[in-house]
Short mmCIF file of C-alpha atoms in Angstrom, two decimals:
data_model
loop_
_atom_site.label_atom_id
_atom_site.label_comp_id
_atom_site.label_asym_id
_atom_site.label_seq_id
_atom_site.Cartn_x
_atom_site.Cartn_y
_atom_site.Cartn_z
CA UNK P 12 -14.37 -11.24 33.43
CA UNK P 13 -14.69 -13.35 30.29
CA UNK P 14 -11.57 -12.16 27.43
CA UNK P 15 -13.51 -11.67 24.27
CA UNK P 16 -11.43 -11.51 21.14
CA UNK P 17 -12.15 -10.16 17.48
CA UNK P 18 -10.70 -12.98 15.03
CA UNK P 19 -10.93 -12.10 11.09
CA UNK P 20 -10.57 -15.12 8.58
CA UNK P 21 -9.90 -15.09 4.68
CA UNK P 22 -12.24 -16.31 2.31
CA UNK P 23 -11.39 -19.57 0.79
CA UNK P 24 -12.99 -21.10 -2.71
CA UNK P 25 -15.05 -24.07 -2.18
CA UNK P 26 -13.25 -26.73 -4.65
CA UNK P 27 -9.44 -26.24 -4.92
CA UNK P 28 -9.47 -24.50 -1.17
CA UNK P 29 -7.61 -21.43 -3.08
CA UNK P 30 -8.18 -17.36 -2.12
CA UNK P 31 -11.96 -16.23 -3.19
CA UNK P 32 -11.78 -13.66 -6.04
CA UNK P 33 -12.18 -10.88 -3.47
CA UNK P 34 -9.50 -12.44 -1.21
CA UNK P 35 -5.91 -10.47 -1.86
CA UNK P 36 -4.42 -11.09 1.27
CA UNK P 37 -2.70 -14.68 -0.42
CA UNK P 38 -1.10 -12.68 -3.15
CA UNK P 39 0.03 -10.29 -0.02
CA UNK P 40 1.53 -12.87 1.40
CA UNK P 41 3.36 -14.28 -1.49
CA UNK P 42 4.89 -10.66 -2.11
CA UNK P 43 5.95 -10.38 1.56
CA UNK P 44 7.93 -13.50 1.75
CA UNK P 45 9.25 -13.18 -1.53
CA UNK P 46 10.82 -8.98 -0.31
CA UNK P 47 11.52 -10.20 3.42
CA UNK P 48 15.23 -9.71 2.69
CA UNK P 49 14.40 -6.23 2.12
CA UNK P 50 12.86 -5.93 5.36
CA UNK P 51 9.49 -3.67 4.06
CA UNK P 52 7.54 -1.72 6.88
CA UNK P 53 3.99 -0.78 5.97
CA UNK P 54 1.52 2.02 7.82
CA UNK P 55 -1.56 3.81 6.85
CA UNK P 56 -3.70 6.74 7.12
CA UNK P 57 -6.67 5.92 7.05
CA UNK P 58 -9.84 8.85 6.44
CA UNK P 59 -13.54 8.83 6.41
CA UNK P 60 -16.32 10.78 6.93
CA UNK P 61 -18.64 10.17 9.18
CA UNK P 62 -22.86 10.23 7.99
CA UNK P 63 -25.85 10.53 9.61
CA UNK P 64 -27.75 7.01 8.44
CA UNK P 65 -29.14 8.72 5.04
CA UNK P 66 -26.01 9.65 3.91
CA UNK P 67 -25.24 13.15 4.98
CA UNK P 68 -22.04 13.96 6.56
CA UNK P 69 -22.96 14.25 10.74
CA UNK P 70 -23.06 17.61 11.76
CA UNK P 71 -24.33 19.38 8.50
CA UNK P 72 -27.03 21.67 8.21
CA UNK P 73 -29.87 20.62 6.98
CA UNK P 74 -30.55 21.51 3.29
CA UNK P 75 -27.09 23.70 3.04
CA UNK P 76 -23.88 23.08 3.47
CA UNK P 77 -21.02 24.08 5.93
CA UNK P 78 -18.44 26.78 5.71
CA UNK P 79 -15.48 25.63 3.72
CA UNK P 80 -13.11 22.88 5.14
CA UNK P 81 -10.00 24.06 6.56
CA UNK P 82 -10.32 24.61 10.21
CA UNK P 83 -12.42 21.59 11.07
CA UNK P 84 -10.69 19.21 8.35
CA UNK P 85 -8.02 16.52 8.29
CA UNK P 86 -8.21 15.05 12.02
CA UNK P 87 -8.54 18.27 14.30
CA UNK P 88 -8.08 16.59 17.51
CA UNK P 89 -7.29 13.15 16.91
CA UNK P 90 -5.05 10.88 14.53
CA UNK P 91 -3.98 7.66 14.39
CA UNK P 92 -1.93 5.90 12.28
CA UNK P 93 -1.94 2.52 11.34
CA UNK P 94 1.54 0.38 11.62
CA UNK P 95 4.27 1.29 10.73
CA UNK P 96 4.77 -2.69 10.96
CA UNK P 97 6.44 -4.94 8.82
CA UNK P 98 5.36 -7.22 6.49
CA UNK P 99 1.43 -7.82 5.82
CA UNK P 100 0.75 -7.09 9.78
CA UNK P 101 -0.55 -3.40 8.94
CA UNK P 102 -2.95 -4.48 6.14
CA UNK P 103 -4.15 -6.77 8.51
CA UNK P 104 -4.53 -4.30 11.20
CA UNK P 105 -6.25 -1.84 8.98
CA UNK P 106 -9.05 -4.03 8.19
CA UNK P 107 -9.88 -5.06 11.76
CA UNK P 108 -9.31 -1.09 12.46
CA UNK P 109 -11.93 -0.27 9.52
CA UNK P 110 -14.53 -3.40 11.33
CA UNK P 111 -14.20 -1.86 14.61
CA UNK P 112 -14.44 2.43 13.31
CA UNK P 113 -17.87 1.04 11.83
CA UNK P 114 -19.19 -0.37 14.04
CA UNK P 115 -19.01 1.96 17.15
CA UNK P 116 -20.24 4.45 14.90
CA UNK P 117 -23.05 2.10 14.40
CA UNK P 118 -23.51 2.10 18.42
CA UNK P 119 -23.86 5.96 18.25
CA UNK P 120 -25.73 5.90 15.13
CA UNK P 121 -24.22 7.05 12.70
CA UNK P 122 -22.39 5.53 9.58
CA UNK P 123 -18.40 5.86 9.09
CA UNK P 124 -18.22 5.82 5.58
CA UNK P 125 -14.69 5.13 3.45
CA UNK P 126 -16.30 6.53 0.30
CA UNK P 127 -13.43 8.10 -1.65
CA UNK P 128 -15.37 11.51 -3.02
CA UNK P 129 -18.56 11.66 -0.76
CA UNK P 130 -19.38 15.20 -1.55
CA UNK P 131 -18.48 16.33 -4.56
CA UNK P 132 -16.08 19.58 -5.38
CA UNK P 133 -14.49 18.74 -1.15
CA UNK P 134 -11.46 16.99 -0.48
CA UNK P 135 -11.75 13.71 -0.84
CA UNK P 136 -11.35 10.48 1.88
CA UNK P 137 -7.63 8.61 1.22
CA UNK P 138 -5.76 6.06 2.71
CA UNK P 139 -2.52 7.32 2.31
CA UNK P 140 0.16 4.47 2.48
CA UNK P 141 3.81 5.30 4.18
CA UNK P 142 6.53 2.55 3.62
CA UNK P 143 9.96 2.40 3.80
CA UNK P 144 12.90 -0.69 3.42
CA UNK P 145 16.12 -1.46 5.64
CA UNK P 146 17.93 0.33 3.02
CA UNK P 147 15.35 3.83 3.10
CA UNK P 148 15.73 3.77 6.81
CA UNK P 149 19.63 3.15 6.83
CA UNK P 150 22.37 6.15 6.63
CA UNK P 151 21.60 8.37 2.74
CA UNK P 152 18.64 6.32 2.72
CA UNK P 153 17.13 9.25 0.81
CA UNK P 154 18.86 8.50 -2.23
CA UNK P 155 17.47 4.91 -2.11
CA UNK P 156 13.59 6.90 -1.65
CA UNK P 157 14.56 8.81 -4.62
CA UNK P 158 15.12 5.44 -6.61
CA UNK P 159 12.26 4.25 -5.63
CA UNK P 160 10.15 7.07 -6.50
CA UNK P 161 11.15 6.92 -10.04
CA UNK P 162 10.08 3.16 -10.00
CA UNK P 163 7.01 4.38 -8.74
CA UNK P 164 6.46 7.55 -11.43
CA UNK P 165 6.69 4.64 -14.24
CA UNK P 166 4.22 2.49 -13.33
CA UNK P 167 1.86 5.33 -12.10
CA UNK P 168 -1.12 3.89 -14.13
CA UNK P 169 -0.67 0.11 -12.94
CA UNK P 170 -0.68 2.00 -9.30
CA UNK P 171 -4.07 3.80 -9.75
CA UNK P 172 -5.86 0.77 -11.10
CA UNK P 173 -4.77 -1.35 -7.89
CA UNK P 174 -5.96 1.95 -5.55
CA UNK P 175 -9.15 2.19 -5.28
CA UNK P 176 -12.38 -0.51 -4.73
CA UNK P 177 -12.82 -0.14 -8.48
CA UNK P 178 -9.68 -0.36 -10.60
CA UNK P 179 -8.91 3.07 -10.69
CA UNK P 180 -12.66 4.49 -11.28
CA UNK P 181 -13.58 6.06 -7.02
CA UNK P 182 -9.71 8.01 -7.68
CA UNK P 183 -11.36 9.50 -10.93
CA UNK P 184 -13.74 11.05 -9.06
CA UNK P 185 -11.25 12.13 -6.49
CA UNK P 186 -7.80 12.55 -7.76
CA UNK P 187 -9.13 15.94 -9.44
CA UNK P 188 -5.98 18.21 -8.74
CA UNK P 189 -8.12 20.47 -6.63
CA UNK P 190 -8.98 20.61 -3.00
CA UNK P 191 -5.22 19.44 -2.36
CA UNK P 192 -5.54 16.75 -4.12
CA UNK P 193 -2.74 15.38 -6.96
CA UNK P 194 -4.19 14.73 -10.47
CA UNK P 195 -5.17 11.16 -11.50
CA UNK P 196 -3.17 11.68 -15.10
CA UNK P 197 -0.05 12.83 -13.41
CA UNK P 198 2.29 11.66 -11.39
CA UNK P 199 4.26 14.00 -8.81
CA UNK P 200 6.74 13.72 -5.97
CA UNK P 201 7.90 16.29 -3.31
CA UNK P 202 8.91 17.28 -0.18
CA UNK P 203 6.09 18.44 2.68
CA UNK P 204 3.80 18.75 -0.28
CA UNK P 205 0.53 17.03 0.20
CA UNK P 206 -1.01 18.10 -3.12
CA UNK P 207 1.67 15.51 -4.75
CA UNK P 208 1.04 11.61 -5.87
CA UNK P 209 3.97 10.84 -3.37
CA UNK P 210 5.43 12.65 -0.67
CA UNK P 211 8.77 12.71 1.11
CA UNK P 212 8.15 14.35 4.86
CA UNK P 213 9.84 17.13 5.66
CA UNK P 214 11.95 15.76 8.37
CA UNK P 215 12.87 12.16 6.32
CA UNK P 216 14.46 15.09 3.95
CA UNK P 217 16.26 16.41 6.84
CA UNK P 218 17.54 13.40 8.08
CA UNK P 219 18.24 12.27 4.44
CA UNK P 220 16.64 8.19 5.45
CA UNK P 221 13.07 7.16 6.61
CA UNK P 222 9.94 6.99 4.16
CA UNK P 223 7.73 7.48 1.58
CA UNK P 224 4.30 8.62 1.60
CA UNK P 225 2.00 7.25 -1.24
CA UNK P 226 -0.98 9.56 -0.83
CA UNK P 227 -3.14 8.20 -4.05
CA UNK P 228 -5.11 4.96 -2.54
CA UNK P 229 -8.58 5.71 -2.19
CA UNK P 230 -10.09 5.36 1.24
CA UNK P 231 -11.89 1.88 0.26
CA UNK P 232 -8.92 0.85 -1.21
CA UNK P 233 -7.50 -2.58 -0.04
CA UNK P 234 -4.51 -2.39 1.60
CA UNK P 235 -3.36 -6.26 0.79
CA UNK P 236 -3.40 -4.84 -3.16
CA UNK P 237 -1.42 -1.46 -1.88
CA UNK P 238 1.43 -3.54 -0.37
CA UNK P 239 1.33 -5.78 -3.21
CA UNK P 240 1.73 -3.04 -6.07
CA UNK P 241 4.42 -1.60 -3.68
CA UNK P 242 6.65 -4.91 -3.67
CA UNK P 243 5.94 -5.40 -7.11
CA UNK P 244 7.39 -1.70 -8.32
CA UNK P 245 10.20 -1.48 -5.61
CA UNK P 246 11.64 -5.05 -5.29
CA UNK P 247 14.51 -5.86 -7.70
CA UNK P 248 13.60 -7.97 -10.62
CA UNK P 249 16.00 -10.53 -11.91
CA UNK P 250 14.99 -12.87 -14.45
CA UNK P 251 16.17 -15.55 -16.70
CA UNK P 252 15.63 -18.11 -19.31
CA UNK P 253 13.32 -20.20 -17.21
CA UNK P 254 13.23 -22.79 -20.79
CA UNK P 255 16.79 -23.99 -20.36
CA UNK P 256 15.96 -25.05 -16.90
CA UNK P 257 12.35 -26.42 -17.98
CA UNK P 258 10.96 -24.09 -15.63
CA UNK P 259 8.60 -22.22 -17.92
CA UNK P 260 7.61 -22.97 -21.56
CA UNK P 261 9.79 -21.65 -24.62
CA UNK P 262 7.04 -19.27 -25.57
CA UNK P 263 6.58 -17.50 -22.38
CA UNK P 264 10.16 -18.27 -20.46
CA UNK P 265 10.72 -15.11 -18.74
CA UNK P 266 11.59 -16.34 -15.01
CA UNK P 267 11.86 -14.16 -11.84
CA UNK P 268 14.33 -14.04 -9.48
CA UNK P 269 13.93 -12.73 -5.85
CA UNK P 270 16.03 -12.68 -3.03
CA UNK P 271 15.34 -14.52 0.24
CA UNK P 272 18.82 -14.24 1.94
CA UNK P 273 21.83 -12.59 1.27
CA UNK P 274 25.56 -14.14 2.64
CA UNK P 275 28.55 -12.65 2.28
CA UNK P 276 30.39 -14.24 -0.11
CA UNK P 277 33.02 -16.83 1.56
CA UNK P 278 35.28 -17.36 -1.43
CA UNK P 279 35.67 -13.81 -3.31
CA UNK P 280 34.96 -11.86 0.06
CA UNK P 281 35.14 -8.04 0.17
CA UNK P 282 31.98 -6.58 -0.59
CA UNK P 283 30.99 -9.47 -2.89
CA UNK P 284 27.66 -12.00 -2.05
CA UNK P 285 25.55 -14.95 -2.26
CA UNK P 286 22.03 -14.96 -2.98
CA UNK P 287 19.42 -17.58 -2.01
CA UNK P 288 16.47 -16.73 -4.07
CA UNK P 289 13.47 -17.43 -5.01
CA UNK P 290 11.77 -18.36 -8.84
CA UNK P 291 8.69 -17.54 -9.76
CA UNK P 292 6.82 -17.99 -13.21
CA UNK P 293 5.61 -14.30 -15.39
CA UNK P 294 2.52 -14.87 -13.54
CA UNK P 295 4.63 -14.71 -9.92
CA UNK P 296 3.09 -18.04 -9.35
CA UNK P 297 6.49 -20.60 -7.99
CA UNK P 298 7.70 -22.14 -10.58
CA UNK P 299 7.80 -25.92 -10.83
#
């Protein structure tokens, strides 16, 4: 038997060979190496609805609507989550995972849609995004989610425009604060509480270490911008004068730092360290 394979390829600009405006998965990239030394692992949950070809969720009745979701919603009898992997490999696999959901629906007819609100006043479709660092997973890595969750609850709006297919407009629509959903305008945290922005599982509470659980991306949200956002909040920014180095220009000098690798430190010792790292300009492009 012939071994068929599914290859998927980024799109590429036709002059300076650069990512196509669509194309996040370079910027992905770029935030991935630069947070390796933090080890990130990425996984998603990906929902949909499935539609009959006209737009009507399969199994309706026609001209009316079902009883209201509870017994029959949120995978009854099946789930499947995406990673947890590290690096950009989930975001990857989540796309090809998305390809492959549409089209065997297409084989049976029907259409798997990732609209984020497909029927209005439901719940809506999310791709909730769990991810964690060597330091979350590690021994009182609770107190390191905690941190991270208060990075997160500051830059709540920056979050929402990079979490749905259209800057923040699909979560309007669904990020209503009903139907167990959290409220677009506010940002909460919890434990076991899905109605929150984020939420801490009940047994990474227990355990004090493990994950987060980012449950505002939109279902058609990209995951190369979700893990990018991520990095962005939680890394650790350093920065400095990048003009007395003539790495940046004296009216916009600001220049990042981020670690690569960390060694202990051979002449101090102790708990003291040296950083490799990384510089990068206010536009996280490398720096000359």
């Amino acid at each position: 038997m012939q071994s068929l394979i599914l290859k998927r390829y980024p799109i590429i600009g036709p002059i300076n060979m650069d990512g196509a405006s669509s194309n996040y998965r370079k910027d992905c990239t770029l935030m991935c190496e630069k947070g390796e030394v933090e080890e990130p692992w990425f996984g998603f949950n990906q929902e949909f609805f499935l539609t009959t070809p006209d737009g009507r969720p399969l199994g309706w009745p026609p001209g009316g609507f079902p009883a209201p979701p509870g017994p029959y919603y949120c995978a009854i009898g099946a789930n499947k989550i995406v990673g947890p992997s590290p690096g950009i490999t989930a975001a990857d696999d989540l796309w090809m995972a998305r390809y492959i959901l549409s089209r065997l629906a297409e084989e049976y007819g029907t259409v798997a849609t990732f609209e984020p609100q497909p029927v209005p006043d439901w719940p809506g479709n999310g791709t909730f995004a769990y991810f964690s660092s060597k330091d979350m997973r590690e021994e009182d890595g609770i107190l390191v989610i905690e941190r991270a969750i208060d990075k997160l609850s500051r830059r709540h709006g920056v979050h929402i425009n990079e979490y749905d297919a259209h800057n923040g407009a699909d979560n309007a629509r669904r990020l209503t604060g009903k139907n167990g959903m959290p409220n677009i305008r506010d940002f909460t945290a919890g434990v076991a509480n899905r109605c929150c922005s984020v939420r801490i599982p009940r047994q990474v509470s227990e355990d004090k270490h493990g994950y987060l659980e980012d449950r505002r991306p939109a279902a058609n949200a990209d995951p190369y911008r979700i893990i990018s956002i991520l990095l962005k909040t939680y890394l650790p920014i350093w920065y400095f004068d990048g003009s007395n180095t003539a790495q940046a220009a004296t009216d916009n000098s600001d220049t990042f730092i981020f670690p690569q690798v960390i060694y202990q430190d051979p002449f101090r010792r102790g708990s003291h360290i040296m950083v490799l790292a990384d510089t990068y300009q206010h536009n996280y492009q490398p720096t000359h």
